[in-house]
Tab-separated table of C-alpha atoms in Angstrom:
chain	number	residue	atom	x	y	z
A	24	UNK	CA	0.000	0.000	0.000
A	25	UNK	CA	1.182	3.768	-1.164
A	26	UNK	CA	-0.336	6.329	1.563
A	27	UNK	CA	0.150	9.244	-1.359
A	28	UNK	CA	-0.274	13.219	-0.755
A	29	UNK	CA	-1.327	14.831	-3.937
A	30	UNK	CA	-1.503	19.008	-3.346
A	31	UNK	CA	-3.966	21.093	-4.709
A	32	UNK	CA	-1.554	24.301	-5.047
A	33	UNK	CA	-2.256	28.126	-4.232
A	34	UNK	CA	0.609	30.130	-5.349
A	35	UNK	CA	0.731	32.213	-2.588
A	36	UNK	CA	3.080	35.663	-2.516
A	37	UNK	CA	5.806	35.731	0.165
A	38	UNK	CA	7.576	38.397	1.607
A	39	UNK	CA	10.855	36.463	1.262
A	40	UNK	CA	13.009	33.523	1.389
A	41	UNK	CA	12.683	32.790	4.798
A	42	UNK	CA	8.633	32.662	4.915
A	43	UNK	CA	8.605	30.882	1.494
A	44	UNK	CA	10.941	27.941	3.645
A	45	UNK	CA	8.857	28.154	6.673
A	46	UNK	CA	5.387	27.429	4.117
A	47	UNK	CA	6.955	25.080	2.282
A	48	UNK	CA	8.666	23.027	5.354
A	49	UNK	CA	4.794	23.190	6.664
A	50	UNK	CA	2.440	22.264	3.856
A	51	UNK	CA	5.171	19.138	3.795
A	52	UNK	CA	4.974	18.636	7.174
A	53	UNK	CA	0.962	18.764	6.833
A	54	UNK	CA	0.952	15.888	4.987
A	55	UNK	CA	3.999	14.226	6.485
A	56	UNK	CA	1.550	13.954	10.015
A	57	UNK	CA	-0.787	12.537	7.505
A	58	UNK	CA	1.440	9.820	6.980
A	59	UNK	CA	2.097	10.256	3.259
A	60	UNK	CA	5.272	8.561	1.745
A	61	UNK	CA	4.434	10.289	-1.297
A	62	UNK	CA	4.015	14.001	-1.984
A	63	UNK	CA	3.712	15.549	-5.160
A	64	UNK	CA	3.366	19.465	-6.012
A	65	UNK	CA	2.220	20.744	-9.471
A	66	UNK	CA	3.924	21.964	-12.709
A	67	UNK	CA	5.303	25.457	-11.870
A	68	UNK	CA	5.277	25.346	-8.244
A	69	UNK	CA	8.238	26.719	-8.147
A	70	UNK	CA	6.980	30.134	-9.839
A	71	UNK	CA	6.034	30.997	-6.125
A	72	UNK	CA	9.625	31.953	-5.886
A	73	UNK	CA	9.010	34.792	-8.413
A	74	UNK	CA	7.039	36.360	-5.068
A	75	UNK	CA	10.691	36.874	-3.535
A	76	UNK	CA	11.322	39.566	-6.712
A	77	UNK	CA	10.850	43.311	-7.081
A	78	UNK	CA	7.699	44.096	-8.145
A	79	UNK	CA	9.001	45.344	-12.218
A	80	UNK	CA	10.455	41.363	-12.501
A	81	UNK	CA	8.038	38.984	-11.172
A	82	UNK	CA	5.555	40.894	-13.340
A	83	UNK	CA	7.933	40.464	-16.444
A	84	UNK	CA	7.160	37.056	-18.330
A	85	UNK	CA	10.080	36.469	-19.036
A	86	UNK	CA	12.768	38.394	-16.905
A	87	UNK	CA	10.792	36.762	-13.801
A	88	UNK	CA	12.144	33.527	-14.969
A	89	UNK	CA	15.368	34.406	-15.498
A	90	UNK	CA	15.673	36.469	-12.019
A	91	UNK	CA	14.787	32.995	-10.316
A	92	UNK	CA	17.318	30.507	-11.833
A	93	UNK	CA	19.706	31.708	-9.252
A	94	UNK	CA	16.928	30.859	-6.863
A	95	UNK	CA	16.837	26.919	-8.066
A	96	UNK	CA	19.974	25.245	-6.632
A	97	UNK	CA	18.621	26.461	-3.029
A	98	UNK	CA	14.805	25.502	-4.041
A	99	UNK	CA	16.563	22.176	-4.884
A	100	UNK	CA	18.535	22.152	-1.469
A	101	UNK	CA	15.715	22.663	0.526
A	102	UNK	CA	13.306	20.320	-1.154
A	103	UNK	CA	16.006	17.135	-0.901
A	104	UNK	CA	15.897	17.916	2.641
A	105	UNK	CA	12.230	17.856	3.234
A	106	UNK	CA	12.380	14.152	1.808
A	107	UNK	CA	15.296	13.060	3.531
A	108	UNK	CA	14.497	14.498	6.948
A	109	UNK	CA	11.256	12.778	6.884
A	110	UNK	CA	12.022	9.724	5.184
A	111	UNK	CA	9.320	10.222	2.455
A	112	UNK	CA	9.370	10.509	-1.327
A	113	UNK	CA	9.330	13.797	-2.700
A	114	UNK	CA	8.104	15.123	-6.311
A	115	UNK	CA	8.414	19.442	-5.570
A	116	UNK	CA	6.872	19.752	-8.790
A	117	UNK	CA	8.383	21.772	-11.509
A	118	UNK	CA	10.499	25.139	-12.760
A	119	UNK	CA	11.569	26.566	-15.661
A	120	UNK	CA	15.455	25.955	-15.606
A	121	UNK	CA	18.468	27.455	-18.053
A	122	UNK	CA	20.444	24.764	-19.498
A	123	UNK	CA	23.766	25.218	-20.707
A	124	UNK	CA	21.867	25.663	-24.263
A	125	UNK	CA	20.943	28.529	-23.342
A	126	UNK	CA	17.278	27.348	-23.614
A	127	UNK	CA	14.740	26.902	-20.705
A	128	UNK	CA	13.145	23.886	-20.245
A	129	UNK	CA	10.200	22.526	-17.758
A	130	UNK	CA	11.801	20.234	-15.370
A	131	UNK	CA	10.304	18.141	-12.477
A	132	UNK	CA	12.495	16.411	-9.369
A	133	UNK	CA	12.002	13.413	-7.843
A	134	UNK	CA	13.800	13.219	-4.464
A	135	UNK	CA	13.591	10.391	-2.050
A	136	UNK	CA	15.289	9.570	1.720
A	137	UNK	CA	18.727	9.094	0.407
A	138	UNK	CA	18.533	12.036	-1.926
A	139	UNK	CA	17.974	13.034	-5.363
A	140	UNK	CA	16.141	10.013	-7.323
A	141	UNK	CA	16.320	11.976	-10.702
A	142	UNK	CA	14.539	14.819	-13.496
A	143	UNK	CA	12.199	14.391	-15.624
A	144	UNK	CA	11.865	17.016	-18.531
A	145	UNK	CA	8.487	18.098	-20.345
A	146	UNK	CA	8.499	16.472	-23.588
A	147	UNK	CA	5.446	18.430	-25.319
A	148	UNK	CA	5.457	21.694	-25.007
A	149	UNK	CA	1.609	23.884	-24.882
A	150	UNK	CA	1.150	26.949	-27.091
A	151	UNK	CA	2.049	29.281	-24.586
A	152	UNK	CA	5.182	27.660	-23.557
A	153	UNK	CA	6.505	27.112	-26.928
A	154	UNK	CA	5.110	30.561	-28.852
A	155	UNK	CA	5.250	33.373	-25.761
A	156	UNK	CA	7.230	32.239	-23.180
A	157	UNK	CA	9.852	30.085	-25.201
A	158	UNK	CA	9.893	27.197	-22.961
A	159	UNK	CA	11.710	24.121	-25.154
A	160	UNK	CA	11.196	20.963	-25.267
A	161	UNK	CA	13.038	18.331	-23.081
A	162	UNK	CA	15.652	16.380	-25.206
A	163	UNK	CA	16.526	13.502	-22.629
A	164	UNK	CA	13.508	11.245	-23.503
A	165	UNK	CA	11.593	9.644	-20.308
A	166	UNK	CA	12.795	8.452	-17.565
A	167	UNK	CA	11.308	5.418	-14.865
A	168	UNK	CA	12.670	5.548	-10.919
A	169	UNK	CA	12.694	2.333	-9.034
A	170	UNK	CA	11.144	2.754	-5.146
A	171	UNK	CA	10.208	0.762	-2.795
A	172	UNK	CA	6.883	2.388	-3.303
A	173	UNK	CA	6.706	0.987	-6.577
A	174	UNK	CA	8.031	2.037	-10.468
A	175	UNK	CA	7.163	6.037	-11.002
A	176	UNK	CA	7.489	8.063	-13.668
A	177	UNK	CA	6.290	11.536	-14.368
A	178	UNK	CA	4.223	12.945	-17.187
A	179	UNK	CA	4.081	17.117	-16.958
A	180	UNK	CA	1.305	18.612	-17.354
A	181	UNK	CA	0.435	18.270	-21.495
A	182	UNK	CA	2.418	15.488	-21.697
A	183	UNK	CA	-0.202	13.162	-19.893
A	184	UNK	CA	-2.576	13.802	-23.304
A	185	UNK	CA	-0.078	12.153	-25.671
A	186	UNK	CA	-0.544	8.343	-25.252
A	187	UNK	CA	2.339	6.902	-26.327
A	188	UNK	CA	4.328	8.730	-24.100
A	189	UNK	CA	2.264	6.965	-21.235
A	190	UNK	CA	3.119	4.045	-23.116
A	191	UNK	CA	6.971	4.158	-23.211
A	192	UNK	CA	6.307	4.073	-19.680
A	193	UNK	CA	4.148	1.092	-18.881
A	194	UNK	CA	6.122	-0.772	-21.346
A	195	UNK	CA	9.347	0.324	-19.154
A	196	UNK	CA	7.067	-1.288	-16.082
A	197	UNK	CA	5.643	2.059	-14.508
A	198	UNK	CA	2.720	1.400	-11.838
A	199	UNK	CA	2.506	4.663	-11.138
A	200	UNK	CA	2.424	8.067	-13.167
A	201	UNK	CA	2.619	11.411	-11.120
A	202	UNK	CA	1.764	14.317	-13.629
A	203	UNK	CA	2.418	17.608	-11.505
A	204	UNK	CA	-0.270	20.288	-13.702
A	205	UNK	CA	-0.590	23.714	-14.288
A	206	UNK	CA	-3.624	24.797	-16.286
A	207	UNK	CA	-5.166	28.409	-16.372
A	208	UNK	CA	-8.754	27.486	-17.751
A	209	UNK	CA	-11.180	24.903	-16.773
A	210	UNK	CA	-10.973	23.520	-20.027
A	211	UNK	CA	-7.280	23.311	-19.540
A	212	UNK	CA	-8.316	21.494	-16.386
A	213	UNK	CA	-10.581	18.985	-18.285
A	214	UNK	CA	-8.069	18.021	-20.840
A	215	UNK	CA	-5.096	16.915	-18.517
A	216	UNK	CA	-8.011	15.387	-16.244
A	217	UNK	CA	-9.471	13.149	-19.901
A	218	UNK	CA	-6.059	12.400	-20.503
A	219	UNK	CA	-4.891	11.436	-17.496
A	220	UNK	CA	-7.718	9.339	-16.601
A	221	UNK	CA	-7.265	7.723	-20.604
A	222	UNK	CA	-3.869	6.809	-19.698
A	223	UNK	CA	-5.061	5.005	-16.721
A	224	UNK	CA	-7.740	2.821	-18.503
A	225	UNK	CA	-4.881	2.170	-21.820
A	226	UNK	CA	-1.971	1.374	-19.359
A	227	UNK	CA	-3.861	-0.309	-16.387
A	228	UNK	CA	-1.871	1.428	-14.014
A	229	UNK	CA	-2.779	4.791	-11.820
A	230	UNK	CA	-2.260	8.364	-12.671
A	231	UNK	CA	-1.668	11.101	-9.363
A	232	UNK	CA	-2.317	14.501	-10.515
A	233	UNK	CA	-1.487	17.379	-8.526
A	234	UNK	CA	-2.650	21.174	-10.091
A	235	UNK	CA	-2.195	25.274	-9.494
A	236	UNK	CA	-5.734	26.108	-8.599
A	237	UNK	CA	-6.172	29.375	-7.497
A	238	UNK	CA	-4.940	33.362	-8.502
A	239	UNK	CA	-2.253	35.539	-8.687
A	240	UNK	CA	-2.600	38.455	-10.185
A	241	UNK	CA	0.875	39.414	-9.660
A	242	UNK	CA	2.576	36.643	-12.076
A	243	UNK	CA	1.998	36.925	-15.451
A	244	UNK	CA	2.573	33.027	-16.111
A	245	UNK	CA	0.567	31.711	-13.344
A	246	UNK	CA	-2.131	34.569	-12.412
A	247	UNK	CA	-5.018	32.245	-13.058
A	248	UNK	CA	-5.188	27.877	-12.065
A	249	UNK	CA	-7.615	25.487	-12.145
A	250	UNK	CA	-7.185	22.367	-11.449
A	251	UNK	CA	-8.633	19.182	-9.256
A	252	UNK	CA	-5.679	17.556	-7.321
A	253	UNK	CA	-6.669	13.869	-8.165
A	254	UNK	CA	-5.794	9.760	-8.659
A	255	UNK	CA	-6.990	7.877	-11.565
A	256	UNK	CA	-6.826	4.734	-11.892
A	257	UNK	CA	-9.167	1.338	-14.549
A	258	UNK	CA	-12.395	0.920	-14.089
A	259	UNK	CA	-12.028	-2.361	-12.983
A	260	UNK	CA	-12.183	-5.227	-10.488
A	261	UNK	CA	-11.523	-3.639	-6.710
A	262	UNK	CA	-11.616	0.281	-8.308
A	263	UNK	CA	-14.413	2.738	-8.442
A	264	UNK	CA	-16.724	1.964	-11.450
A	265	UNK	CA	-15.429	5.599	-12.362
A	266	UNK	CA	-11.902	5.176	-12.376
A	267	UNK	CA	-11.834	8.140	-10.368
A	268	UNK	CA	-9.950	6.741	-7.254
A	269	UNK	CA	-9.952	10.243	-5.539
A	270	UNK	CA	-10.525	14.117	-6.223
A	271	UNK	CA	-10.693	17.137	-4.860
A	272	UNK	CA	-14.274	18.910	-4.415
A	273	UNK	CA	-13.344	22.111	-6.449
A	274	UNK	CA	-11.326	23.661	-9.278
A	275	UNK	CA	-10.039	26.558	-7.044
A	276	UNK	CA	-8.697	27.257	-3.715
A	277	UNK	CA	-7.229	30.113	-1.890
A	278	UNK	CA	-5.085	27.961	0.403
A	279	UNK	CA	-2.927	24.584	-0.696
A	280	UNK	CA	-4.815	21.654	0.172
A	281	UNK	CA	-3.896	18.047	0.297
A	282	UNK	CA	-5.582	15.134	-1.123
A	283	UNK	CA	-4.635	12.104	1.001
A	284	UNK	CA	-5.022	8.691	0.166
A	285	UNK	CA	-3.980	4.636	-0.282
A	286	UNK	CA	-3.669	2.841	-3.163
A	287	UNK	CA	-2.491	-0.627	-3.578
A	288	UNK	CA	-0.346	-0.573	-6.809
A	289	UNK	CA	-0.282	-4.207	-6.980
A	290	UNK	CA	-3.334	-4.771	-7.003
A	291	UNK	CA	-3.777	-1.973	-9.984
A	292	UNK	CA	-1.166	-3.878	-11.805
A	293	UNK	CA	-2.889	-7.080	-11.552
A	294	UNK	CA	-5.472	-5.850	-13.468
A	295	UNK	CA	-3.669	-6.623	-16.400
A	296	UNK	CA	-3.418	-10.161	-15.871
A	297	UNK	CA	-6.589	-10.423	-14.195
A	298	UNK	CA	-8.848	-7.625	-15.227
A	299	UNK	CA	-12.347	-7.610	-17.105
A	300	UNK	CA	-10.310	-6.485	-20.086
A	301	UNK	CA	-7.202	-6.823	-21.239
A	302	UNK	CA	-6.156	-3.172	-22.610
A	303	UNK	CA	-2.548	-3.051	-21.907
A	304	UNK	CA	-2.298	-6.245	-23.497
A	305	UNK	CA	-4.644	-5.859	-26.564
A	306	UNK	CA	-2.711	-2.356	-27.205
A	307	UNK	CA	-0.652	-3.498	-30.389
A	308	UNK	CA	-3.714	-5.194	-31.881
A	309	UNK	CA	-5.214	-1.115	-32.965
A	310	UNK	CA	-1.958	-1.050	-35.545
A	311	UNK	CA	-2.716	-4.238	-37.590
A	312	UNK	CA	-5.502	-2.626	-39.049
């Protein structure tokens, strides 16, 4: 069994490093009490840094990203220590992070109690990331991290409406997909929540969403979220008829809250041996045709 902590994410504005530490060390520890060994934060989460800036550059699109890169290593720092202080695993979410390129790119951690488990990169880039705030594409492929929780890997955001990326990822054994959000309409909302729950039902294996849901007014990439933090998993034998495992009540909140839950991940997985259908296995049979 995975007791998991999915956050439904206000970006709040902070009056500087040291109150940014002292809400981030507590939201953890929230769900740490809970008895989570699994936290995950949404796509962006780090933008609350931009908060710490002067007014004229976390209101700049793109000059608000660049005045935070500095801000990463110590984001990094501090989040590795949250997971190995209290023994849990650790997904912070992700930032927008200058490679030696020069190019920015939307990367997500994993940390876990003995450190730094690994990045994934978005592969897919949306519309606005690609065509106004120049956000590139990830070039390292995807990546699968062996826990004792079980096989994760992480889908961001758009990337979790592409199936075959899901599917490079059951076929490398995943059981579980966290895909960290960040979506600024409620249709936005609705089409990482159909493709997440798709990938579910295709893959027989369980999807933890975490979103932004909330506003701030004073970031131009993240003023307005929506989002439901959530676990998908078949509709199956032993799972809600829905596939909907879990959600949160509404699309927007002023404060973080945490979804809290236990899944077994064994038992989603034998659901492809032993399920009412067969979809992971039937998969290759579509391109016969």
């Amino acid at each position: 069994m995975v007791k998991f902590a999915s956050c439904q994410y206000a970006i709040e504005l902070f009056d500087g490093w040291d109150a940014y530490v002292t809400h981030l060390e507590r939201l953890t520890g929230e769900a740490v009490d809970a008895g989570a060994q699994l936290l995950l934060l949404p796509e962006y989460a780090a933008m609350a840094l931009t908060g710490l800036l002067p007014e004229e550059e976390r209101g700049d699109l793109h000059k608000s990203i660049a005045a935070i890169h500095p801000l990463i290593p110590r984001w990094l720092e501090l989040c590795g220590t949250i997971a190995r202080r209290h023994g849990v695993w650790f997904c912070p979410g992700s930032a927008p992070v200058l490679d030696p390129d020069g190019r920015y790119r939307n990367r997500a951690w994993l940390f876990g109690p003995d450190g730094l488990a690994g990045h994934q990169d978005k592969i897919i880039m949306t519309r606005f990331e690609r065509e106004q705030w120049f956000i590139a594409a990830g070039t390292e492929g995807l990546r699968s991290f062996d826990t004792p929780l079980g096989k994760i890997g992480i889908l961001i955001c758009y990337d979790n409406e592409f199936p075959m990326l899901a599917r490079k990822l059951a076929e490398d054994g995943v059981d579980l997909i966290l895909a960290p959000s960040c979506t600024d309409t409620e249709a936005g909302y609705h089409r990482v929540r159909i493709g997440a729950q798709a990938r579910a039902l295709e893959n027989q294996l369980a999807v933890l969403v975490s979103p932004t849901a909330g506003f701030a007014p004073w970031s131009p990439a993240v003023d307005e979220n929506f989002g439901r933090a959530a676990l998908y998993v078949p509709a199956d034998y032993g799972m809600p008829p829905s596939g909907v495992f879990a959600e949160s009540e509404a699309t927007a909140t002023e404060t973080s809250q945490w979804l809290i839950g236990e899944i077994d991940l064994q038992q989603v997985a034998a659901l492809r041996r032993e399920g009412q259908v067969a979809l992971y296995r039937d998969w290759p049979e579509q391109f016969t045709l």
